[in-house]
Tab-separated table of C-alpha atoms and ligand atoms in Angstrom:
chain	number	residue	atom	x	y	z
A	1	UNK	CA	-14.400	24.033	23.885
A	2	UNK	CA	-12.861	27.477	25.273
A	3	UNK	CA	-16.271	29.028	25.948
A	4	UNK	CA	-15.433	32.675	24.881
A	5	UNK	CA	-18.232	35.156	23.508
A	6	UNK	CA	-16.178	36.667	22.034
A	7	UNK	CA	-13.761	34.544	18.872
A	8	UNK	CA	-11.961	37.588	16.905
A	9	UNK	CA	-10.820	35.578	14.093
A	10	UNK	CA	-14.298	35.026	12.744
A	11	UNK	CA	-13.243	38.139	10.992
A	12	UNK	CA	-10.274	36.763	9.528
A	13	UNK	CA	-11.607	33.944	8.211
A	14	UNK	CA	-12.040	34.835	4.547
A	15	UNK	CA	-10.726	37.364	2.298
A	16	UNK	CA	-14.226	37.749	2.073
A	17	UNK	CA	-15.117	38.660	4.150
A	18	UNK	CA	-11.567	40.316	5.262
A	19	UNK	CA	-12.689	42.994	3.137
A	20	UNK	CA	-15.665	43.240	4.308
A	21	UNK	CA	-14.525	44.916	7.795
A	22	UNK	CA	-11.053	46.569	6.144
A	23	UNK	CA	-10.843	49.796	7.939
A	24	UNK	CA	-8.340	51.309	5.874
A	25	UNK	CA	-8.387	51.233	2.108
A	26	UNK	CA	-5.195	52.401	-0.646
A	27	UNK	CA	-5.751	53.892	-4.421
A	28	UNK	CA	-3.875	54.995	-6.940
A	29	UNK	CA	-5.901	58.093	-5.919
A	30	UNK	CA	-4.946	57.661	-2.145
A	31	UNK	CA	-0.941	58.586	-4.298
A	32	UNK	CA	1.345	61.945	-5.393
A	33	UNK	CA	4.065	60.524	-7.833
A	34	UNK	CA	7.298	63.355	-6.381
A	35	UNK	CA	9.631	63.557	-9.670
A	36	UNK	CA	12.922	64.699	-10.425
A	37	UNK	CA	13.713	66.888	-13.614
A	38	UNK	CA	16.597	69.009	-14.964
A	39	UNK	CA	16.144	70.014	-18.414
A	40	UNK	CA	18.729	68.040	-19.511
A	41	UNK	CA	18.611	66.197	-22.979
A	42	UNK	CA	18.277	62.669	-21.111
A	43	UNK	CA	16.923	61.204	-18.785
A	44	UNK	CA	19.670	60.459	-15.966
A	45	UNK	CA	19.516	57.792	-13.589
A	46	UNK	CA	20.335	58.907	-10.016
A	47	UNK	CA	22.741	57.536	-8.319
A	48	UNK	CA	21.728	58.418	-4.479
A	49	UNK	CA	18.453	56.897	-5.324
A	50	UNK	CA	18.388	53.703	-7.573
A	51	UNK	CA	14.918	52.711	-9.189
A	52	UNK	CA	14.690	56.839	-9.753
A	53	UNK	CA	15.951	58.681	-12.431
A	54	UNK	CA	15.823	62.779	-13.618
A	55	UNK	CA	14.209	63.260	-16.159
A	56	UNK	CA	14.335	65.013	-19.150
A	57	UNK	CA	10.842	67.048	-20.466
A	58	UNK	CA	10.123	65.098	-23.067
A	59	UNK	CA	10.809	61.300	-20.803
A	60	UNK	CA	9.231	63.590	-17.304
A	61	UNK	CA	5.749	63.418	-19.742
A	62	UNK	CA	6.285	59.750	-21.138
A	63	UNK	CA	6.040	58.787	-16.923
A	64	UNK	CA	3.297	61.017	-16.232
A	65	UNK	CA	1.533	58.873	-19.593
A	66	UNK	CA	2.302	55.739	-17.419
A	67	UNK	CA	1.469	56.996	-14.219
A	68	UNK	CA	-1.772	58.078	-15.492
A	69	UNK	CA	-2.471	54.494	-16.446
A	70	UNK	CA	-2.374	53.301	-13.938
A	71	UNK	CA	-4.425	55.316	-11.768
A	72	UNK	CA	-2.085	58.527	-10.237
A	73	UNK	CA	-3.606	61.942	-11.508
A	74	UNK	CA	-1.027	63.681	-9.181
A	75	UNK	CA	2.897	64.574	-9.385
A	76	UNK	CA	5.152	66.719	-7.713
A	77	UNK	CA	8.237	68.510	-8.566
A	78	UNK	CA	11.580	69.022	-7.652
A	79	UNK	CA	14.317	71.273	-10.470
A	80	UNK	CA	17.725	70.072	-10.439
A	81	UNK	CA	19.351	74.107	-11.227
A	82	UNK	CA	22.450	73.992	-12.208
A	83	UNK	CA	25.031	75.412	-10.081
A	84	UNK	CA	26.145	78.623	-12.690
A	85	UNK	CA	22.191	79.084	-11.672
A	86	UNK	CA	22.466	79.177	-8.379
A	87	UNK	CA	23.291	82.985	-6.306
A	88	UNK	CA	22.839	83.149	-2.551
A	89	UNK	CA	19.671	85.380	-3.585
A	90	UNK	CA	17.981	82.707	-5.122
A	91	UNK	CA	16.703	84.277	-8.157
A	92	UNK	CA	15.793	81.905	-10.425
A	93	UNK	CA	13.340	81.161	-7.952
A	94	UNK	CA	11.086	83.401	-9.423
A	95	UNK	CA	12.154	83.222	-13.167
A	96	UNK	CA	9.323	83.348	-14.949
A	97	UNK	CA	10.745	81.073	-18.286
A	98	UNK	CA	13.154	78.728	-15.156
A	99	UNK	CA	12.418	75.581	-15.447
A	100	UNK	CA	9.683	74.729	-13.089
A	101	UNK	CA	6.763	76.789	-15.004
A	102	UNK	CA	8.614	75.982	-18.239
A	103	UNK	CA	7.622	72.252	-17.051
A	104	UNK	CA	3.764	73.196	-15.669
A	105	UNK	CA	2.982	74.371	-19.714
A	106	UNK	CA	4.311	71.441	-20.504
A	107	UNK	CA	2.905	68.938	-17.896
A	108	UNK	CA	-0.550	70.976	-18.614
A	109	UNK	CA	-0.251	70.304	-22.500
A	110	UNK	CA	0.209	67.309	-22.107
A	111	UNK	CA	-2.179	65.679	-19.176
A	112	UNK	CA	-4.265	69.107	-18.482
A	113	UNK	CA	-6.627	66.155	-15.999
A	114	UNK	CA	-2.531	65.766	-13.503
A	115	UNK	CA	-2.593	68.184	-10.439
A	116	UNK	CA	0.492	69.557	-10.802
A	117	UNK	CA	1.654	69.863	-6.916
A	118	UNK	CA	5.310	72.545	-6.560
A	119	UNK	CA	7.390	72.828	-3.908
A	120	UNK	CA	8.160	76.493	-3.120
A	121	UNK	CA	11.185	76.101	-1.308
A	122	UNK	CA	15.095	78.345	-2.614
A	123	UNK	CA	17.400	74.997	-1.644
A	124	UNK	CA	17.480	73.624	-5.437
A	125	UNK	CA	18.821	77.936	-6.079
A	126	UNK	CA	20.405	78.429	-3.821
A	127	UNK	CA	23.977	78.987	-3.571
A	128	UNK	CA	23.905	78.227	0.254
A	129	UNK	CA	21.621	74.969	-0.197
A	130	UNK	CA	19.357	76.258	2.610
A	131	UNK	CA	15.562	76.742	2.319
A	132	UNK	CA	15.717	79.561	3.348
A	133	UNK	CA	18.167	82.722	2.117
A	134	UNK	CA	21.499	82.788	4.576
A	135	UNK	CA	22.796	86.577	6.075
A	136	UNK	CA	26.228	87.328	6.313
A	137	UNK	CA	26.751	86.276	9.518
A	138	UNK	CA	25.151	82.325	8.519
A	139	UNK	CA	20.810	83.067	9.664
A	140	UNK	CA	18.685	81.834	7.874
A	141	UNK	CA	16.668	85.179	7.445
A	142	UNK	CA	12.759	84.344	8.056
A	143	UNK	CA	10.434	87.258	6.470
A	144	UNK	CA	13.508	88.832	3.495
A	145	UNK	CA	12.778	84.407	2.841
A	146	UNK	CA	9.063	85.053	2.752
A	147	UNK	CA	9.303	87.441	0.101
A	148	UNK	CA	10.637	85.464	-2.088
A	149	UNK	CA	9.064	82.995	-1.689
A	150	UNK	CA	6.127	83.931	-2.463
A	151	UNK	CA	7.105	85.424	-5.920
A	152	UNK	CA	8.477	81.555	-6.358
A	153	UNK	CA	4.500	80.845	-5.674
A	154	UNK	CA	3.683	82.810	-8.089
A	155	UNK	CA	5.912	82.508	-11.115
A	156	UNK	CA	4.445	78.594	-10.542
A	157	UNK	CA	0.845	79.937	-10.653
A	158	UNK	CA	0.957	82.202	-13.813
A	159	UNK	CA	3.087	78.914	-15.613
A	160	UNK	CA	-1.069	76.805	-14.140
A	161	UNK	CA	-0.140	75.011	-10.718
A	162	UNK	CA	-2.860	73.917	-9.159
A	163	UNK	CA	-1.274	73.499	-6.263
A	164	UNK	CA	1.944	75.607	-4.318
A	165	UNK	CA	3.676	73.931	-2.186
A	166	UNK	CA	6.177	75.412	0.890
A	167	UNK	CA	8.594	73.109	2.094
A	168	UNK	CA	10.764	75.568	3.975
A	169	UNK	CA	9.895	75.897	7.192
A	170	UNK	CA	9.155	79.746	7.507
A	171	UNK	CA	7.151	81.379	9.711
A	172	UNK	CA	4.344	82.925	8.408
A	173	UNK	CA	4.894	81.781	4.413
A	174	UNK	CA	1.598	80.123	3.831
A	175	UNK	CA	-0.826	83.510	4.995
A	176	UNK	CA	1.847	85.644	3.052
A	177	UNK	CA	2.094	82.693	-0.142
A	178	UNK	CA	-2.290	82.695	0.431
A	179	UNK	CA	-2.539	87.143	0.453
A	180	UNK	CA	0.340	87.510	-2.560
A	181	UNK	CA	-1.826	84.231	-4.641
A	182	UNK	CA	-5.490	86.621	-4.255
A	183	UNK	CA	-4.012	89.569	-4.454
A	184	UNK	CA	-2.731	88.462	-8.147
A	185	UNK	CA	-5.665	86.856	-8.967
A	186	UNK	CA	-5.392	82.689	-8.142
A	187	UNK	CA	-7.571	82.330	-5.583
A	188	UNK	CA	-8.174	79.119	-7.652
A	189	UNK	CA	-4.704	77.912	-6.738
A	190	UNK	CA	-4.085	75.586	-3.185
A	191	UNK	CA	-1.792	75.563	-0.586
A	192	UNK	CA	-0.647	72.492	1.015
A	193	UNK	CA	2.181	73.341	3.463
A	194	UNK	CA	5.101	71.060	4.735
A	195	UNK	CA	2.897	72.102	8.405
A	196	UNK	CA	4.866	69.102	10.397
A	197	UNK	CA	8.769	68.942	8.680
A	198	UNK	CA	11.251	67.142	10.633
A	199	UNK	CA	14.633	67.553	10.500
A	200	UNK	CA	15.253	64.364	9.522
A	201	UNK	CA	18.633	61.997	7.849
A	202	UNK	CA	15.869	60.697	5.805
A	203	UNK	CA	16.432	63.346	3.395
A	204	UNK	CA	19.756	62.244	2.227
A	205	UNK	CA	19.585	60.618	-0.778
A	206	UNK	CA	17.349	63.637	-1.894
A	207	UNK	CA	19.448	65.876	-2.017
A	208	UNK	CA	21.970	64.288	-3.269
A	209	UNK	CA	20.193	63.497	-6.204
A	210	UNK	CA	19.532	67.673	-6.743
A	211	UNK	CA	22.913	68.653	-5.244
A	212	UNK	CA	20.595	70.387	-2.630
A	213	UNK	CA	22.538	69.997	0.367
A	214	UNK	CA	23.122	72.987	2.964
A	215	UNK	CA	27.559	74.518	1.712
A	216	UNK	CA	27.329	74.824	6.024
A	217	UNK	CA	24.997	74.465	8.759
A	218	UNK	CA	22.115	72.104	9.405
A	219	UNK	CA	18.203	72.734	8.431
A	220	UNK	CA	18.120	72.302	12.557
A	221	UNK	CA	16.978	76.558	12.689
A	222	UNK	CA	13.722	75.506	10.592
A	223	UNK	CA	13.112	72.296	10.295
A	224	UNK	CA	11.190	70.679	13.806
A	225	UNK	CA	13.398	68.730	16.424
A	226	UNK	CA	12.485	64.698	15.410
A	227	UNK	CA	11.566	64.890	19.413
A	228	UNK	CA	8.640	66.827	19.509
A	229	UNK	CA	5.015	66.286	17.870
A	230	UNK	CA	3.529	68.737	20.551
A	231	UNK	CA	4.920	71.377	18.568
A	232	UNK	CA	2.931	69.678	15.316
A	233	UNK	CA	0.182	70.679	16.595
A	234	UNK	CA	1.057	73.717	16.396
A	235	UNK	CA	2.217	74.010	13.775
A	236	UNK	CA	-0.783	72.885	12.142
A	237	UNK	CA	-3.948	75.175	13.896
A	238	UNK	CA	-1.265	78.091	12.513
A	239	UNK	CA	-0.876	77.173	8.982
A	240	UNK	CA	-4.941	76.066	9.169
A	241	UNK	CA	-5.159	79.734	10.625
A	242	UNK	CA	-3.228	81.028	8.207
A	243	UNK	CA	-5.485	79.562	5.148
A	244	UNK	CA	-3.790	76.018	4.490
A	245	UNK	CA	-6.498	73.805	2.344
A	246	UNK	CA	-4.146	70.939	2.859
A	247	UNK	CA	-1.172	70.138	5.191
A	248	UNK	CA	1.862	67.025	5.194
A	249	UNK	CA	3.854	65.220	7.714
A	250	UNK	CA	7.793	64.408	6.280
A	251	UNK	CA	9.198	61.714	7.043
A	252	UNK	CA	5.807	59.709	7.579
A	253	UNK	CA	6.536	55.818	8.112
A	254	UNK	CA	8.651	56.917	11.496
A	255	UNK	CA	6.187	59.919	12.489
A	256	UNK	CA	3.090	58.050	12.389
A	257	UNK	CA	2.235	59.318	15.854
A	258	UNK	CA	2.373	62.774	14.268
A	259	UNK	CA	-0.098	61.734	11.416
A	260	UNK	CA	-2.614	61.056	13.731
A	261	UNK	CA	-2.010	64.240	16.069
A	262	UNK	CA	-2.417	65.840	13.363
A	263	UNK	CA	-5.434	63.696	12.054
A	264	UNK	CA	-6.932	64.462	15.102
A	265	UNK	CA	-6.086	68.338	15.026
A	266	UNK	CA	-7.502	69.567	12.519
A	267	UNK	CA	-10.661	69.017	9.502
A	268	UNK	CA	-8.581	69.906	7.188
A	269	UNK	CA	-7.062	67.026	4.356
A	270	UNK	CA	-3.221	65.385	5.836
A	271	UNK	CA	-0.917	64.340	3.281
A	272	UNK	CA	2.495	62.513	4.629
A	273	UNK	CA	5.496	61.877	2.678
A	274	UNK	CA	7.068	59.252	2.422
A	275	UNK	CA	10.721	60.555	1.446
A	276	UNK	CA	13.988	59.446	-0.097
A	277	UNK	CA	15.354	57.419	3.235
A	278	UNK	CA	12.510	55.830	3.833
A	279	UNK	CA	12.438	54.424	-0.256
A	280	UNK	CA	16.537	53.691	-0.121
A	281	UNK	CA	15.977	51.563	3.201
A	282	UNK	CA	13.004	49.448	1.338
A	283	UNK	CA	14.796	49.379	-1.381
A	284	UNK	CA	17.776	48.236	-0.212
A	285	UNK	CA	16.298	45.402	1.446
A	286	UNK	CA	14.520	44.489	-0.817
A	287	UNK	CA	17.115	44.167	-3.346
A	288	UNK	CA	19.121	41.760	-1.013
A	289	UNK	CA	16.656	39.221	-1.066
A	290	UNK	CA	15.749	40.615	2.450
A	291	UNK	CA	12.597	41.733	2.308
A	292	UNK	CA	9.451	40.897	0.017
A	293	UNK	CA	8.998	44.295	-1.851
A	294	UNK	CA	5.509	44.304	-3.555
A	295	UNK	CA	4.937	43.645	0.639
A	296	UNK	CA	6.610	45.670	1.653
A	297	UNK	CA	5.266	48.675	0.295
A	298	UNK	CA	2.163	48.836	0.341
A	299	UNK	CA	2.175	47.769	3.799
A	300	UNK	CA	4.399	51.016	4.293
A	301	UNK	CA	1.757	52.777	2.897
A	302	UNK	CA	-1.462	51.285	4.652
A	303	UNK	CA	0.018	52.308	7.803
A	304	UNK	CA	0.531	55.337	6.747
A	305	UNK	CA	-3.018	55.833	5.364
A	306	UNK	CA	-4.452	54.165	8.435
A	307	UNK	CA	-2.575	56.883	10.922
A	308	UNK	CA	-4.897	59.347	9.285
A	309	UNK	CA	-2.679	60.213	6.633
A	310	UNK	CA	-5.166	60.951	3.167
A	311	UNK	CA	-2.966	61.200	0.611
A	312	UNK	CA	1.339	60.499	0.247
A	313	UNK	CA	3.474	61.007	-1.748
A	314	UNK	CA	5.622	58.378	-2.227
A	315	UNK	CA	8.323	57.416	-4.838
A	316	UNK	CA	6.250	53.478	-5.315
A	317	UNK	CA	3.270	55.475	-6.329
A	318	UNK	CA	3.527	53.717	-10.134
A	319	UNK	CA	4.208	50.963	-8.929
A	320	UNK	CA	2.212	50.363	-5.748
A	321	UNK	CA	-0.710	51.917	-8.186
A	322	UNK	CA	0.040	48.525	-10.572
A	323	UNK	CA	-0.289	46.554	-8.034
A	324	UNK	CA	-3.003	47.656	-6.106
A	325	UNK	CA	-4.806	47.282	-10.032
A	326	UNK	CA	-3.636	43.748	-10.446
A	327	UNK	CA	-5.618	42.494	-7.646
A	328	UNK	CA	-8.532	44.773	-7.411
B	401	PBG	C1	13.446	70.785	0.039
B	401	PBG	C2	12.874	69.538	-0.116
B	401	PBG	C3	13.374	67.936	0.957
B	401	PBG	C4	12.947	67.620	0.827
B	401	PBG	C5	11.932	67.481	-0.038
B	401	PBG	N1	11.289	69.140	-0.292
B	401	PBG	C6	14.990	68.175	1.824
B	401	PBG	C7	15.062	68.602	2.307
B	401	PBG	O1	14.520	69.872	2.972
B	401	PBG	O2	16.545	69.067	2.288
B	401	PBG	C8	12.986	65.920	0.620
B	401	PBG	C9	11.975	64.697	-0.173
B	401	PBG	C10	13.060	63.084	0.490
B	401	PBG	O3	14.116	63.574	1.046
B	401	PBG	O4	12.421	62.474	-0.682
B	401	PBG	N2	12.851	71.912	0.189
């Protein structure tokens, strides 16, 4: 026999003991469910994201009801805006009767306890497909964009949004949105900032779902370089100073070190977004029979929590929540 003072396997000897020593827990309460909406009469399949739908308003309310049944209590909304409403000034983004404000009101009427989070960025509304306004010579205009984002956030707050979530990566938008909300009496509306959002190849399927890909150029002058992590710390400090209530890292699974760095930089809650490309990599491997779908989904979400995320935006939210319920 080996003379071993430590036998770590003793702490793994049964499910009961493993449960006692488990360091990270995954719960439906950690999930935020991203939902696509069209305002059309029928729910539509999304070619670039099999298993996800662009919901009609009625379909969306039913889907939220199903998610609530398995314990998911937070949603984030992404609208598909008809081409006819897309303009260079993205004015539809702050239409108080637009698709997002109307949908917020419908959700609040049907599911008052669900936390409604909205995306604040111009790409679904902008004929250029960028998150910001584009100048005639092709630059993304920072300060002019921030003024529009403030109006967009106010339209969402007025409709009843609990949390507004700027995903545009313009400088200074958290402070400006905070001030705009406070000035108009919405001091109770929270800001979940996309603090470290990378210029990632993982967003392609999402842009297909919303028809929101940039018409020209890429997003590298505002989204972060995938090579950088110190820059995420700098963004975190800045967003906290500007008044963010929660910070986000995006994507999640390939950026676990960034989640950890952000976690160690701030005491604010940290979110991570398991984005469309991550969803599809898992879905397609599972559909081919190459990976066990349930195991890989729960492992991927556990890893994101272990890295330091309090909450996870994931298209798997209702499915993962249902599995977690069966197991508990
Ligand atoms: C746009 C936005 C994007 C996503 C969320 N908000 C796309 C982009 O930045 O190009 C991507 C989410 C996903 O891929 O699941 N403001």
